[in-house]
Every structure is written in structure tokens, then in C-alpha cells.
C-alpha positions as a printed NumPy array, in Angstrom:
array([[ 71.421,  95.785,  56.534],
       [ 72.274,  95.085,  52.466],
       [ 74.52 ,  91.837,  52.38 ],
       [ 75.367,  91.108,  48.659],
       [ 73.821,  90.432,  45.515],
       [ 72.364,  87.179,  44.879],
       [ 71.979,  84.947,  41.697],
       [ 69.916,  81.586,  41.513],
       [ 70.45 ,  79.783,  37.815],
       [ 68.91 ,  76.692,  36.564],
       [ 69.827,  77.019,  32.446],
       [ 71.696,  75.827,  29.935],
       [ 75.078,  77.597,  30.119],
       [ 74.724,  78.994,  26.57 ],
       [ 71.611,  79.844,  24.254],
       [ 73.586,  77.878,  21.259],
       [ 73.677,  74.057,  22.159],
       [ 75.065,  71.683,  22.645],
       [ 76.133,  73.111,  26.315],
       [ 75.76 ,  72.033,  29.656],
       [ 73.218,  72.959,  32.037],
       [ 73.835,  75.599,  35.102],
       [ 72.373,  75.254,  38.323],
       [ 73.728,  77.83 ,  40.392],
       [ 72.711,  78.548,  44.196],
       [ 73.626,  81.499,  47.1  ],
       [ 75.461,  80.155,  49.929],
       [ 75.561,  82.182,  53.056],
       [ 77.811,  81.98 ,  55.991],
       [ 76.418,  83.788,  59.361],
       [ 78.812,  83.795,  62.803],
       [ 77.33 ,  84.788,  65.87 ],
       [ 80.268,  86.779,  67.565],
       [ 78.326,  87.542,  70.937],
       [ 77.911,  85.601,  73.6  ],
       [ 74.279,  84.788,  73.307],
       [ 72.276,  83.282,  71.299],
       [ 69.758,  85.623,  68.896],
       [ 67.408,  85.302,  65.582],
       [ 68.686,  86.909,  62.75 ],
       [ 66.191,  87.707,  59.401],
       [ 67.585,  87.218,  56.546],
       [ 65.271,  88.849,  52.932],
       [ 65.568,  88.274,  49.561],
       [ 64.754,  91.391,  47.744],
       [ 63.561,  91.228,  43.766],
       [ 61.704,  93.362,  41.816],
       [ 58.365,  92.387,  41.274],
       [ 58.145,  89.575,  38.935],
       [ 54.591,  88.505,  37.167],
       [ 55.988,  85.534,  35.873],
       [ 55.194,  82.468,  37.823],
       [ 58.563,  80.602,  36.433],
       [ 60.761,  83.667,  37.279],
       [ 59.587,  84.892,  41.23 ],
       [ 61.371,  82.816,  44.078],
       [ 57.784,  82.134,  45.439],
       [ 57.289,  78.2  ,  44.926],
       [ 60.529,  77.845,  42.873],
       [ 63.21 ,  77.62 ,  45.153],
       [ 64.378,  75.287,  48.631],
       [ 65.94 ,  76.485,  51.571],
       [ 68.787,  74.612,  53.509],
       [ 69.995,  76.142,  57.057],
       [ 72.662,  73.927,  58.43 ],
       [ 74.085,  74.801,  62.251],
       [ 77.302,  72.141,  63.416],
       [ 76.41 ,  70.348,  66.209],
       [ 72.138,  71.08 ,  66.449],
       [ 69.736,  68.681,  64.604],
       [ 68.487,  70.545,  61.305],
       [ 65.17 ,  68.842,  61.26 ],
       [ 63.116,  72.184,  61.066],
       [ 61.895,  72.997,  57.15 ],
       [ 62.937,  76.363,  56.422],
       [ 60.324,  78.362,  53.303],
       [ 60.537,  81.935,  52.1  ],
       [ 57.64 ,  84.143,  52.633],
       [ 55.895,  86.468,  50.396],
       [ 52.946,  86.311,  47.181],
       [ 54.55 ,  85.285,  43.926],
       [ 54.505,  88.947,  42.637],
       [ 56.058,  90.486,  45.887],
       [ 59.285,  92.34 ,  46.15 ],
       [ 60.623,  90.852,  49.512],
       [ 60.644,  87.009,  50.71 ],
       [ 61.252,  86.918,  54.049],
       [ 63.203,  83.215,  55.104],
       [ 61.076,  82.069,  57.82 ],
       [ 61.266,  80.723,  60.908],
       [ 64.095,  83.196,  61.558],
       [ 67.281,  81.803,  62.089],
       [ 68.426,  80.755,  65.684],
       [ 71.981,  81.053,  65.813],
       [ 74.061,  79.857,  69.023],
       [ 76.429,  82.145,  70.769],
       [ 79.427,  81.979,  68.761],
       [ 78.037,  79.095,  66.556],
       [ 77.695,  79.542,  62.35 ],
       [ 75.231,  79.049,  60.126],
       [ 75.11 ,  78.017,  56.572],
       [ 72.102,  79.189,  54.438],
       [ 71.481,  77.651,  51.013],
       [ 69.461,  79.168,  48.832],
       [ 68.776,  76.646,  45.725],
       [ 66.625,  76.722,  42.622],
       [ 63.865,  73.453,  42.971],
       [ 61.152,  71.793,  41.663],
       [ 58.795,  71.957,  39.478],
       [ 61.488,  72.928,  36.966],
       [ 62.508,  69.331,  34.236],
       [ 65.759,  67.771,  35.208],
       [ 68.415,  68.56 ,  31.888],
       [ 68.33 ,  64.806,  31.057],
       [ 66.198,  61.699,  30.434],
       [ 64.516,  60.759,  27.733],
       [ 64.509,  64.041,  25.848],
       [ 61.069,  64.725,  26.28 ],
       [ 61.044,  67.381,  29.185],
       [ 61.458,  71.358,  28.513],
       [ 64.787,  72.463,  29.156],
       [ 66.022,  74.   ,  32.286],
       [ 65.25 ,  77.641,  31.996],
       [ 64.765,  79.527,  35.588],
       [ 66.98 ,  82.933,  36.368],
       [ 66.511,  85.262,  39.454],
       [ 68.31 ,  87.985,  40.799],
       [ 68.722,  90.541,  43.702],
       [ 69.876,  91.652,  46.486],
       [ 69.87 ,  89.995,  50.513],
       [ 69.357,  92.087,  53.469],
       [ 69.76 ,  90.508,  57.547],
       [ 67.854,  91.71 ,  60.517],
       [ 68.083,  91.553,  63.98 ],
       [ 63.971,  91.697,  64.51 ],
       [ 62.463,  92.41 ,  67.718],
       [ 60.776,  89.692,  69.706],
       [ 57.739,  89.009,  71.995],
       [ 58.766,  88.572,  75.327],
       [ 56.464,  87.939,  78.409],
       [ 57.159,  90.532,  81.204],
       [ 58.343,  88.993,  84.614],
       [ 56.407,  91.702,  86.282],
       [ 53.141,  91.327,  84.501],
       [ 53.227,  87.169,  83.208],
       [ 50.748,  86.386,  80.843],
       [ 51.582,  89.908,  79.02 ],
       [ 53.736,  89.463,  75.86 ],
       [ 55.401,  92.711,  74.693],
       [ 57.603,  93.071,  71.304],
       [ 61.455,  93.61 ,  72.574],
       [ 64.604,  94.462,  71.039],
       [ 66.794,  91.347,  71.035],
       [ 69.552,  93.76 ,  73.012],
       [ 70.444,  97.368,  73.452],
       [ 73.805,  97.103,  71.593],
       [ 74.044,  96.276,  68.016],
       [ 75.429,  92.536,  67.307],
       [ 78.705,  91.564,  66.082],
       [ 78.33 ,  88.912,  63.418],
       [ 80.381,  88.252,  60.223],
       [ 79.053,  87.044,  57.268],
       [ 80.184,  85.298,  54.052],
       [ 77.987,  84.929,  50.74 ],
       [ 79.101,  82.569,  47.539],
       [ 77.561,  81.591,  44.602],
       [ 77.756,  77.834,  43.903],
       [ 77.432,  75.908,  40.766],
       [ 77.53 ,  72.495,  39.418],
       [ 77.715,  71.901,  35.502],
       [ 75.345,  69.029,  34.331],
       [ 75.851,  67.099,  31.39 ],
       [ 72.937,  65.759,  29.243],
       [ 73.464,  62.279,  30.517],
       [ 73.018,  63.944,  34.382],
       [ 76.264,  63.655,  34.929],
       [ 78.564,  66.104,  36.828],
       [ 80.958,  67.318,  34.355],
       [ 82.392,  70.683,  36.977],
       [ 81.693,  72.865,  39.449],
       [ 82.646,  76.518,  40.388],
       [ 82.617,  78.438,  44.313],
       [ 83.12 ,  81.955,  43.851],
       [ 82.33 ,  84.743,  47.067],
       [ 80.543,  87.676,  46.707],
       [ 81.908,  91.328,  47.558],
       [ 79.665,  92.605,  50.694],
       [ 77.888,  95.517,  50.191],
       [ 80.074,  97.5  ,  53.151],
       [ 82.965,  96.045,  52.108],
       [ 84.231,  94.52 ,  55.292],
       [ 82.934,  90.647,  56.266],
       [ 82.581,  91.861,  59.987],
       [ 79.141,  93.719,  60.537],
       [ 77.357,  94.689,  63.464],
       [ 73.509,  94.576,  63.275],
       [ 71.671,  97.032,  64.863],
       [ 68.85 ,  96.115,  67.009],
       [ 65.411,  96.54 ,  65.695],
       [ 63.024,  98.464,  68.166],
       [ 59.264,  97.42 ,  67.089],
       [ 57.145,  95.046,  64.668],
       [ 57.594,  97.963,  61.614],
       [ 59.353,  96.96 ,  58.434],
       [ 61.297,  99.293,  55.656],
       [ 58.863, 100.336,  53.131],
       [ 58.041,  97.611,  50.576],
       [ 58.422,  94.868,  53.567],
       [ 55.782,  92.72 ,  54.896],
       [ 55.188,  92.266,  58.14 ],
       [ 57.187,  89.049,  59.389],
       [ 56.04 ,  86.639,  59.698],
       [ 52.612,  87.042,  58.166],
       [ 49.52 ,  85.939,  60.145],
       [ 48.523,  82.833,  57.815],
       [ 52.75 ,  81.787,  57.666],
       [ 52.937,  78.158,  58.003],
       [ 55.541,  79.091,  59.958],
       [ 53.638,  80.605,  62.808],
       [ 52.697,  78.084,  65.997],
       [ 49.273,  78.645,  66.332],
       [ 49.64 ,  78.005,  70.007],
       [ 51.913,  81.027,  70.84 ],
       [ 49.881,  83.151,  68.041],
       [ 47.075,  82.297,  70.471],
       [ 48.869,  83.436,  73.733],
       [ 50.441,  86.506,  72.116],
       [ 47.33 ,  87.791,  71.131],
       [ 45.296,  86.841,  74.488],
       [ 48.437,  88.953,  76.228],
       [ 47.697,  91.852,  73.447],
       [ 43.949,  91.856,  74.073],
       [ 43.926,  91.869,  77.726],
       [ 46.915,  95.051,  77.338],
       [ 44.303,  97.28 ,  74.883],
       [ 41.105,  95.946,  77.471],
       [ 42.614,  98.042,  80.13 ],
       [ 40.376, 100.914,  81.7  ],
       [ 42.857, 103.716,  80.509],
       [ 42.08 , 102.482,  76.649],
       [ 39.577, 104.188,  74.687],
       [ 38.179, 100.759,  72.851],
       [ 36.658, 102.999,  70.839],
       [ 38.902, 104.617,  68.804],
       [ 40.887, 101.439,  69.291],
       [ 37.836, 100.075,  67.424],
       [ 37.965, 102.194,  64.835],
       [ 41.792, 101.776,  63.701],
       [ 41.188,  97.759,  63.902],
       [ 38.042,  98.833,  60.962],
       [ 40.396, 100.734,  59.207],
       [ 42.976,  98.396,  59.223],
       [ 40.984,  95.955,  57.869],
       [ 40.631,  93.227,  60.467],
       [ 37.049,  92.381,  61.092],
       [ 36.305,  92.048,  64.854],
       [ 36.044,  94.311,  67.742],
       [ 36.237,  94.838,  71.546],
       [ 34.032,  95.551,  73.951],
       [ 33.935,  95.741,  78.126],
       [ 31.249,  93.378,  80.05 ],
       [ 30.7  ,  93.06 ,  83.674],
       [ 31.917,  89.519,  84.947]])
């Protein structure tokens, strides 16, 4: 589902000096109105941008804060430096009825405004829009265990309301502070309450990547492990013709194959 348009600024505030320097982040607000906990997605959708001090890849840092849980775990966004989606990944684990804050901030390796006057001035703009998921999930089956199978979180869509903002602070050349601005964005359905509905398999809109990607930093390599033990002994069934099985692994690029052996 479309959220709002999003804005991240780190640039003087106008092209004639002297003026001070902008750095502007997107704020977003996500309450959980059901009463259990789920993993919402939330993208950030650009066009695709050549220019390595213009894409969000590498440029930007990620802050999810949840009241009363221990934010220890480092959030990154997903995706090549030319792609068109950047997925924010781990997904975000929000408590029945709890809220989360997502900040979304311009970072290094852009100069600070201020020092000794040697540094390039702050100049980093990028735009677009945010969309939030509710992505299906691998889930072992009590009557087979050991077998993982992708899930929809629920059967009914999920309440949630959401809030997005663009924040700014105005720096000075000396560093300083000198003012800052908190303005909210209009939602793209015009109403703060949303419900999200459930997502059925692993497939993404067109111009999505699969989330998370296979060489994610974000993926445990433990549970990729046991998910795809659980998905190989599914496909090694007698019913499943390996070959043609075979043949759609070839053409989808992944070099290995499966074959049956007496034990």
C-alpha cells in the first residue's frame, strides 16, 4: 500500500550563500491496532538513480524505535545503488497494539557544513514515494515439523494507522543549531487509519526484489539453512518430477540440482 511521499535533504538551504545548511529526514509513525503482534515491510521507491551521491544505497541510516523493547538490532535498506526499490530490512516487528517510529536520515560519507572550511559542501537530495507490506512468512507446519511453508501473516487484512513527517534541523556554519521545522505529510488515501491486506506468497509488484535477498546481511544463515533443508525435502517427494524441477532451477539461474539415491 502507497504511504506518502518522502524527502531526505542534506544542502545548503539556498544556492546563493551565505545560508544555512538543511538536513532534512522522513519520520514514520506505525500502530499496530490488532491484537497480535506482525512484521510489517516498509519500501522506499525512487527512480533509478546512476549517481552514487544521489541513490539511498550507502547514503542514508535507519532508526526504528519501539517504547518499552531494547532497539539494539541495526536496521539497513536493501537494494543495488541503481535500483528502484530499497526494501528496510529486517522487517519490522511491531507488538500488538505497540508503535513504531521509523527514521529515515541522510548519513555519512557526506562533509559535515562546518570546520575548517576545507570539506565540499553538503549537497545530497532524494525523493519518492514509501509503500508498507504485510509479507507472508515461513512457518513450520505442526503436522509435518521440519517442513517450512510461506504463510499469510492472517486471513483478515490488519488495522494499523500510520503517520509520516518530514524533519529538519537548520545548521549554521559554526555547527550550530540555529532552527528546526516538523511538518506531516498528507497520506496517499487520505485517511491515517489503513488496513493492510495480507500478502499470500513470496511474489513482489513488478520492479520489486525479492525480500529479503539471498546474500542480505540481514538473513540468519541458520534459519536460511533450515528453510531450505524443509524446501528440499518438500520438492524430493516421489510425486515431484525432479526433472522438470531441474530444469526451471537452470533457467532460473541457480546452479545446482537434485537428484534421488537409495539410502
Amino acid at each position: 500500500m502507497n504511504i506518502s511521499h518522502f524527502e531526505l535533504v542534506f544542502k545548503p538551504q539556498s544556492p546563493v550563500p551565505p545560508s544555512d545548511t538543511v538536513l532534512q529526514g522522513y519520520f514514520l509513525k506505525i500502530s499496530n491496532l490488532e491484537d497480535e503482534a506482525l512484521h510489517y515491510r516498509v519500501s522506499f521507491v525512487t527512480s533509478s538513480v546512476p549517481d552514487p551521491n544521489r541513490t539511498l544505497a550507502g547514503n542514508t541510516v535507519v532508526f526504528v524505535d519501539i517504547a518499552g523493547t531494547d532497539n539494539t538490532e541495526t536496521f539497513t535498506l536493501t537494494g543495488a545503488p541503481d535500483a528502484k526499490s530499497f526494501h528496510l530490512c529486517p522487517d519490522v516487528h511491531i507488538p500488538a497494539h505497540a508503535t513504531a517510529l521509523i527514521a529515515l536520515l541522510p548519513a555519512d560519507p557526506f562533509p559535515l557544513p562546518f570546520g575548517d572550511g576545507t570539506a565540499d559542501p553538503a549537497d545530497y537530495e532524494a525523493r519518492g514515494y514509501v509503500t508498507l507490506g504485510l509479507p507472508v512468512k515461513l512457518k513450520e507446519s505442526k503436522s509435518h515439523p521440519g517442513y517450512w511453508f510461506p504463510e499469510p501473516q492472517r486471513k483478515d487484512p490488519a488495522r494499523a494507522m500510520v503517520t509520516p513527517q518530514h524533519r529538519a534541523i537548520y545548521l549554521g556554519d559554526d555547527g550550530a543549531a540555529k532552527g528546526q521545522t516538523q511538518s506531516s505529510l498528507p497520506l496517499a488515501d487520505a485517511g491515517s487509519e489503513i488496513a493492510l491486506e495480507p500478502e499470500t506468497d513470496l511474489k513482489m509488484k513488478p520492479d520489486f526484489e525479492i525480500h529479503p535477498p539471498i546474500d542480505s546481511p540481514c538473513v540468519d544463515p541458520e534459519t536460511l539453512a533450515k528453510d531450505l533443508a524443509g524446501l528440499i525435502a518438500m520438492v524430493s517427494g516421489a510425486g515431484v518430477d525432479l526433472t522438470a524441477f531441474n530444469k526451471s532451477l537452470k533457467k532460473s539461474g541457480i546452479a545446482m540440482a537434485l537428484e534421488r539415491r537409495n539410502p
